[in-house]
Amino acid sequence: MKTTLKLKMLIPALLLFWTGCNTLSPDGSDLTDEEIEIASQIIAESLADQSGGMLSSLYDALSTIEEDRISYGRDGNASFQPRDGAPSIQNMGNANGRGVERGYVAYYNPETGQHIVSFTRSVVNPAVSMSQTVRNVYIYTDEDGNFLEFPARQRELIAAISFIGQRTGTQQGPVRQATSTRTDTLFVSGLQGSSDTVSLEGVHYHEGSATMTLRRAEREAQRTFSNSFRMEDVRIDKATVRENGNLENGVTGLISYRLIMRSVKANGDTESRDIQGFIELEGDGTALLRFGGVSNLFRIVLSTGEVN
């Protein structure tokens, strides 16, 4: 049976919605240094693996799911398996934003091709403490568009994955604490063995509230926010992933974002900021963050969310 890829069809609709809402085009030139620092911290939280951001979503989307577990690394997708002794994608457990899964439940719907997985996820280490409730939906297909019922056994047949992920939880680290909800709608193609690169399309949406320690002002700031990432031209080089054992060093491309953050002023009024710009994934484990017309560039470490 060939799939109509209903999940893939959701992506253009979400992109249209994102574009339709994008009626304001502030150049960012009126942002204060403090607002820029706050915005960079929120965007880093939305992006980094350790904080459960978009990179963590990519690991989930490219994982292999079974009846009793979700796996990365040597048990993961065949496209990233090691060759000539090179390392595989590592599942570092508590060292990253994926952590330990509990209460794992998986269900397959043969009519739609959907693998529906739910679990709770927790991470506790010196860098981050996090708890999430996760619900992921996958459709695995071969090069002819046929559903794959047993992705763990049929890894070498996987050509594309349609993925919707929903995660709700809390994150706490040395400089950021947040309560948030994340939704991903992704379409991953080029997983077949004949392709050297994996292509990613889709949207990562992140909303919640955050408290951040501002290094320059030496005080805390609080914001509620909604943040959208749209993948413009994002690719993963398979050979680089195999060589380095992670996705962070293999992913390149451009992401456009729109961040709306709100704060409560001393008089009780709410002030909103609508900020737009681009993120350049460098292929070296970092990303360059640009704020519209602001000349400053910020480098984000994709694994930890550190901002330089």
CSV table of C-alpha atoms in Angstrom, one decimal:
chain,number,residue,atom,x,y,z
A,1,MET,CA,0.0,0.0,0.0
A,2,LYS,CA,1.4,3.4,-0.9
A,3,THR,CA,1.2,6.3,1.5
A,4,THR,CA,-0.4,9.6,0.8
A,5,LEU,CA,2.0,11.0,3.4
A,6,LYS,CA,-0.7,12.9,5.3
A,7,LEU,CA,1.9,14.1,7.8
A,8,LYS,CA,4.0,15.6,4.9
A,9,MET,CA,0.9,17.4,3.7
A,10,LEU,CA,0.6,19.1,7.0
A,11,ILE,CA,4.0,20.9,6.5
A,12,PRO,CA,2.9,23.2,3.6
A,13,ALA,CA,-0.2,24.1,5.7
A,14,LEU,CA,1.9,25.0,8.7
A,15,LEU,CA,4.3,27.0,6.6
A,16,LEU,CA,1.4,28.9,5.1
A,17,PHE,CA,0.1,29.6,8.6
A,18,TRP,CA,3.5,30.7,9.7
A,19,THR,CA,3.9,33.0,6.7
A,20,GLY,CA,0.4,34.3,7.0
A,21,CYS,CA,1.0,35.3,10.6
A,22,ASN,CA,4.3,37.0,9.6
A,23,THR,CA,2.8,40.4,8.9
A,24,LEU,CA,5.3,42.4,10.8
A,25,SER,CA,8.8,42.8,9.6
A,26,PRO,CA,10.8,44.5,12.4
A,27,ASP,CA,14.4,44.9,11.6
A,28,GLY,CA,15.5,44.5,15.2
A,29,SER,CA,17.4,47.8,15.2
A,30,ASP,CA,15.4,49.1,18.2
A,31,LEU,CA,16.2,46.1,20.4
A,32,THR,CA,18.1,46.9,23.6
A,33,ASP,CA,21.2,44.9,24.5
A,34,GLU,CA,19.2,43.2,27.3
A,35,GLU,CA,16.4,42.2,24.9
A,36,ILE,CA,19.0,40.7,22.5
A,37,GLU,CA,20.6,38.7,25.3
A,38,ILE,CA,17.1,37.4,26.4
A,39,ALA,CA,16.1,36.6,22.9
A,40,SER,CA,19.3,34.7,22.2
A,41,GLN,CA,18.8,32.6,25.3
A,42,ILE,CA,15.3,31.7,24.3
A,43,ILE,CA,16.3,30.8,20.8
A,44,ALA,CA,19.2,28.7,22.1
A,45,GLU,CA,16.7,26.9,24.4
A,46,SER,CA,14.6,26.2,21.4
A,47,LEU,CA,17.5,24.9,19.3
A,48,ALA,CA,19.8,22.9,21.6
A,49,ASP,CA,19.8,19.1,22.2
A,50,GLN,CA,20.6,19.4,25.9
A,51,SER,CA,17.5,21.6,26.6
A,52,GLY,CA,15.2,19.3,24.6
A,53,GLY,CA,15.2,21.7,21.6
A,54,MET,CA,15.0,21.2,17.8
A,55,LEU,CA,18.2,19.1,17.7
A,56,SER,CA,16.6,16.7,20.2
A,57,SER,CA,13.6,16.5,17.9
A,58,LEU,CA,15.9,15.5,15.0
A,59,TYR,CA,17.4,12.7,17.0
A,60,ASP,CA,13.8,11.5,17.8
A,61,ALA,CA,12.7,11.8,14.2
A,62,LEU,CA,15.8,9.8,12.9
A,63,SER,CA,15.5,7.2,15.6
A,64,THR,CA,14.2,3.7,15.2
A,65,ILE,CA,11.2,2.8,17.2
A,66,GLU,CA,10.2,-0.7,18.4
A,67,GLU,CA,7.5,-2.2,20.5
A,68,ASP,CA,9.4,-1.6,23.7
A,69,ARG,CA,11.9,1.1,23.1
A,70,ILE,CA,13.2,4.0,21.0
A,71,SER,CA,16.8,3.6,19.9
A,72,TYR,CA,19.6,5.7,18.4
A,73,GLY,CA,23.2,4.8,17.6
A,74,ARG,CA,24.0,1.3,16.4
A,75,ASP,CA,20.4,0.2,16.6
A,76,GLY,CA,19.2,3.3,14.8
A,77,ASN,CA,18.5,4.2,11.2
A,78,ALA,CA,20.6,2.3,8.8
A,79,SER,CA,21.6,5.4,6.8
A,80,PHE,CA,23.9,6.5,9.7
A,81,GLN,CA,25.4,3.1,10.6
A,82,PRO,CA,29.2,3.1,11.0
A,83,ARG,CA,31.4,2.1,8.1
A,84,ASP,CA,35.1,1.0,8.4
A,85,GLY,CA,35.0,1.3,12.2
A,86,ALA,CA,33.7,4.8,12.3
A,87,PRO,CA,31.4,5.7,15.3
A,88,SER,CA,27.7,5.6,15.1
A,89,ILE,CA,25.2,8.2,16.4
A,90,GLN,CA,25.6,8.0,20.2
A,91,ASN,CA,22.8,7.7,22.7
A,92,MET,CA,24.5,9.4,25.6
A,93,GLY,CA,21.5,9.0,27.9
A,94,ASN,CA,21.6,11.6,30.6
A,95,ALA,CA,24.4,13.5,28.9
A,96,ASN,CA,22.0,14.9,26.3
A,97,GLY,CA,18.5,16.2,26.0
A,98,ARG,CA,16.9,12.8,25.3
A,99,GLY,CA,17.7,11.2,28.6
A,100,VAL,CA,15.8,8.1,29.9
A,101,GLU,CA,12.5,7.0,28.6
A,102,ARG,CA,9.8,5.4,30.9
A,103,GLY,CA,6.3,4.3,30.5
A,104,TYR,CA,7.0,3.6,26.8
A,105,VAL,CA,3.9,2.6,24.7
A,106,ALA,CA,3.9,2.0,20.9
A,107,TYR,CA,1.0,1.4,18.6
A,108,TYR,CA,0.9,0.8,14.8
A,109,ASN,CA,-2.1,1.7,12.6
A,110,PRO,CA,-1.8,-0.3,9.3
A,111,GLU,CA,-4.5,1.9,7.6
A,112,THR,CA,-2.5,5.1,8.0
A,113,GLY,CA,1.0,3.7,8.4
A,114,GLN,CA,1.3,5.7,11.6
A,115,HIS,CA,3.5,4.5,14.4
A,116,ILE,CA,2.3,6.3,17.6
A,117,VAL,CA,4.7,6.3,20.5
A,118,SER,CA,4.3,7.9,23.9
A,119,PHE,CA,6.5,8.0,27.0
A,120,THR,CA,7.9,10.2,29.7
A,121,ARG,CA,11.5,11.4,29.5
A,122,SER,CA,13.8,12.6,32.3
A,123,VAL,CA,17.3,14.0,32.5
A,124,VAL,CA,19.2,14.8,35.7
A,125,ASN,CA,22.9,15.7,35.5
A,126,PRO,CA,25.1,18.7,36.4
A,127,ALA,CA,24.2,20.5,33.2
A,128,VAL,CA,20.4,20.1,33.0
A,129,SER,CA,17.4,18.8,34.8
A,130,MET,CA,14.4,18.1,32.6
A,131,SER,CA,11.1,16.2,32.6
A,132,GLN,CA,8.9,15.8,29.5
A,133,THR,CA,5.8,14.0,28.4
A,134,VAL,CA,6.3,12.9,24.8
A,135,ARG,CA,4.0,11.8,22.0
A,136,ASN,CA,5.6,11.1,18.6
A,137,VAL,CA,3.9,9.9,15.4
A,138,TYR,CA,6.0,8.4,12.6
A,139,ILE,CA,5.3,7.2,9.1
A,140,TYR,CA,8.2,5.2,7.6
A,141,THR,CA,8.2,4.6,3.9
A,142,ASP,CA,10.4,2.9,1.3
A,143,GLU,CA,11.5,4.4,-2.0
A,144,ASP,CA,8.2,3.5,-3.6
A,145,GLY,CA,6.2,5.2,-0.8
A,146,ASN,CA,5.1,1.9,0.8
A,147,PHE,CA,4.5,1.9,4.6
A,148,LEU,CA,7.0,0.0,6.7
A,149,GLU,CA,5.4,-1.7,9.6
A,150,PHE,CA,8.7,-3.0,11.2
A,151,PRO,CA,11.2,-0.1,10.9
A,152,ALA,CA,13.7,-1.8,13.2
A,153,ARG,CA,13.8,-4.9,11.0
A,154,GLN,CA,13.5,-2.9,7.8
A,155,ARG,CA,16.1,-0.2,8.4
A,156,GLU,CA,17.7,-0.6,5.1
A,157,LEU,CA,14.4,0.0,3.3
A,158,ILE,CA,13.7,3.3,5.0
A,159,ALA,CA,13.8,6.2,2.4
A,160,ALA,CA,11.6,8.8,4.2
A,161,ILE,CA,10.1,9.6,7.5
A,162,SER,CA,7.1,11.8,8.2
A,163,PHE,CA,7.2,12.9,11.9
A,164,ILE,CA,5.0,14.8,14.3
A,165,GLY,CA,6.3,15.3,17.8
A,166,GLN,CA,4.7,16.9,20.8
A,167,ARG,CA,6.5,17.5,24.1
A,168,THR,CA,5.5,19.3,27.3
A,169,GLY,CA,7.7,19.7,30.3
A,170,THR,CA,10.2,21.7,32.3
A,171,GLN,CA,13.9,22.4,31.9
A,172,GLN,CA,16.3,23.8,34.5
A,173,GLY,CA,20.0,24.6,33.9
A,174,PRO,CA,22.7,27.0,35.2
A,175,VAL,CA,21.4,30.1,33.3
A,176,ARG,CA,17.9,29.1,32.2
A,177,GLN,CA,14.7,27.6,33.6
A,178,ALA,CA,11.6,27.1,31.5
A,179,THR,CA,8.2,25.5,31.2
A,180,SER,CA,7.3,24.9,27.6
A,181,THR,CA,5.4,23.0,24.9
A,182,ARG,CA,7.1,22.0,21.7
A,183,THR,CA,5.6,20.8,18.5
A,184,ASP,CA,7.5,19.5,15.4
A,185,THR,CA,6.2,18.7,12.0
A,186,LEU,CA,9.0,17.3,9.9
A,187,PHE,CA,9.5,15.4,6.6
A,188,VAL,CA,12.9,13.6,6.3
A,189,SER,CA,14.0,12.3,2.9
A,190,GLY,CA,17.1,10.9,1.4
A,191,LEU,CA,17.5,8.1,3.9
A,192,GLN,CA,18.0,5.4,1.3
A,193,GLY,CA,21.5,4.0,0.9
A,194,SER,CA,22.0,5.7,-2.6
A,195,SER,CA,21.8,9.2,-1.1
A,196,ASP,CA,24.8,10.9,0.6
A,197,THR,CA,22.6,13.5,2.3
A,198,VAL,CA,19.4,13.7,4.3
A,199,SER,CA,17.0,16.6,3.6
A,200,LEU,CA,14.8,18.1,6.2
A,201,GLU,CA,11.6,20.1,5.8
A,202,GLY,CA,9.3,21.4,8.4
A,203,VAL,CA,8.6,23.6,11.4
A,204,HIS,CA,9.6,23.5,15.1
A,205,TYR,CA,7.2,25.5,17.4
A,206,HIS,CA,8.1,26.3,21.0
A,207,GLU,CA,6.1,28.3,23.5
A,208,GLY,CA,6.2,28.8,27.2
A,209,SER,CA,7.8,30.9,29.9
A,210,ALA,CA,11.4,31.2,30.9
A,211,THR,CA,13.6,32.8,33.6
A,212,MET,CA,17.1,33.6,32.6
A,213,THR,CA,20.2,34.9,34.3
A,214,LEU,CA,21.6,37.8,32.4
A,215,ARG,CA,25.4,37.8,32.5
A,216,ARG,CA,25.9,41.4,31.7
A,217,ALA,CA,23.2,42.8,33.9
A,218,GLU,CA,23.9,40.2,36.6
A,219,ARG,CA,20.2,39.7,37.3
A,220,GLU,CA,17.3,37.5,36.3
A,221,ALA,CA,14.7,38.3,33.6
A,222,GLN,CA,11.4,36.6,32.9
A,223,ARG,CA,9.5,36.3,29.6
A,224,THR,CA,6.6,34.3,28.1
A,225,PHE,CA,7.3,33.5,24.5
A,226,SER,CA,6.3,31.8,21.3
A,227,ASN,CA,9.0,30.8,18.8
A,228,SER,CA,8.8,29.3,15.4
A,229,PHE,CA,11.7,27.7,13.4
A,230,ARG,CA,11.1,27.1,9.7
A,231,MET,CA,13.7,24.9,7.9
A,232,GLU,CA,14.6,26.7,4.6
A,233,ASP,CA,17.4,24.5,3.4
A,234,VAL,CA,18.5,22.0,6.0
A,235,ARG,CA,20.6,18.9,5.2
A,236,ILE,CA,22.5,16.3,7.1
A,237,ASP,CA,25.7,14.8,5.6
A,238,LYS,CA,25.7,11.1,6.3
A,239,ALA,CA,29.5,10.6,6.1
A,240,THR,CA,30.1,13.4,8.6
A,241,VAL,CA,27.6,11.9,11.1
A,242,ARG,CA,29.3,8.6,10.8
A,243,GLU,CA,32.7,10.2,11.3
A,244,ASN,CA,31.7,12.3,14.4
A,245,GLY,CA,29.0,10.1,15.9
A,246,ASN,CA,26.5,12.9,16.2
A,247,LEU,CA,24.0,15.0,14.2
A,248,GLU,CA,25.3,18.3,15.4
A,249,ASN,CA,28.4,18.2,13.3
A,250,GLY,CA,26.6,16.9,10.2
A,251,VAL,CA,23.7,19.4,9.9
A,252,THR,CA,24.0,22.5,7.7
A,253,GLY,CA,21.5,25.0,6.2
A,254,LEU,CA,19.3,27.9,7.0
A,255,ILE,CA,16.5,28.3,9.5
A,256,SER,CA,14.2,31.4,9.5
A,257,TYR,CA,12.6,32.2,12.9
A,258,ARG,CA,10.0,34.4,14.4
A,259,LEU,CA,10.1,35.0,18.2
A,260,ILE,CA,7.4,36.8,20.1
A,261,MET,CA,8.3,37.5,23.7
A,262,ARG,CA,6.2,39.3,26.3
A,263,SER,CA,7.1,40.9,29.6
A,264,VAL,CA,5.1,42.6,32.4
A,265,LYS,CA,6.2,46.1,33.1
A,266,ALA,CA,6.3,47.7,36.6
A,267,ASN,CA,2.9,49.4,36.0
A,268,GLY,CA,1.3,46.0,35.1
A,269,ASP,CA,1.1,46.6,31.4
A,270,THR,CA,2.3,43.8,29.0
A,271,GLU,CA,5.0,44.7,26.5
A,272,SER,CA,5.5,42.5,23.4
A,273,ARG,CA,8.5,42.1,21.1
A,274,ASP,CA,8.2,40.6,17.6
A,275,ILE,CA,11.7,39.5,16.4
A,276,GLN,CA,12.6,37.8,13.2
A,277,GLY,CA,15.8,36.7,11.6
A,278,PHE,CA,17.9,33.7,10.5
A,279,ILE,CA,20.0,30.9,12.0
A,280,GLU,CA,22.8,29.4,9.9
A,281,LEU,CA,23.7,25.8,10.8
A,282,GLU,CA,27.5,25.7,10.3
A,283,GLY,CA,28.2,21.9,10.1
A,284,ASP,CA,30.7,22.2,13.0
A,285,GLY,CA,28.4,21.7,15.9
A,286,THR,CA,27.4,25.4,16.1
A,287,ALA,CA,24.9,27.8,14.6
A,288,LEU,CA,25.1,31.5,13.9
A,289,LEU,CA,22.2,33.6,15.1
A,290,ARG,CA,21.2,36.8,13.3
A,291,PHE,CA,18.7,39.4,14.5
A,292,GLY,CA,17.3,41.2,11.5
A,293,GLY,CA,19.2,44.4,11.0
A,294,VAL,CA,21.3,44.0,14.1
A,295,SER,CA,25.0,43.6,13.2
A,296,ASN,CA,25.9,41.4,16.1
A,297,LEU,CA,26.3,37.7,15.5
A,298,PHE,CA,25.8,35.1,18.2
A,299,ARG,CA,27.2,31.6,18.1
A,300,ILE,CA,25.1,28.8,19.7
A,301,VAL,CA,26.6,25.4,20.6
A,302,LEU,CA,24.0,23.0,19.3
A,303,SER,CA,24.6,20.3,21.9
A,304,THR,CA,24.5,22.5,25.1
A,305,GLY,CA,22.8,25.7,24.0
A,306,GLU,CA,25.7,27.9,25.2
A,307,VAL,CA,25.6,31.3,23.6
A,308,ASN,CA,28.8,33.2,22.7
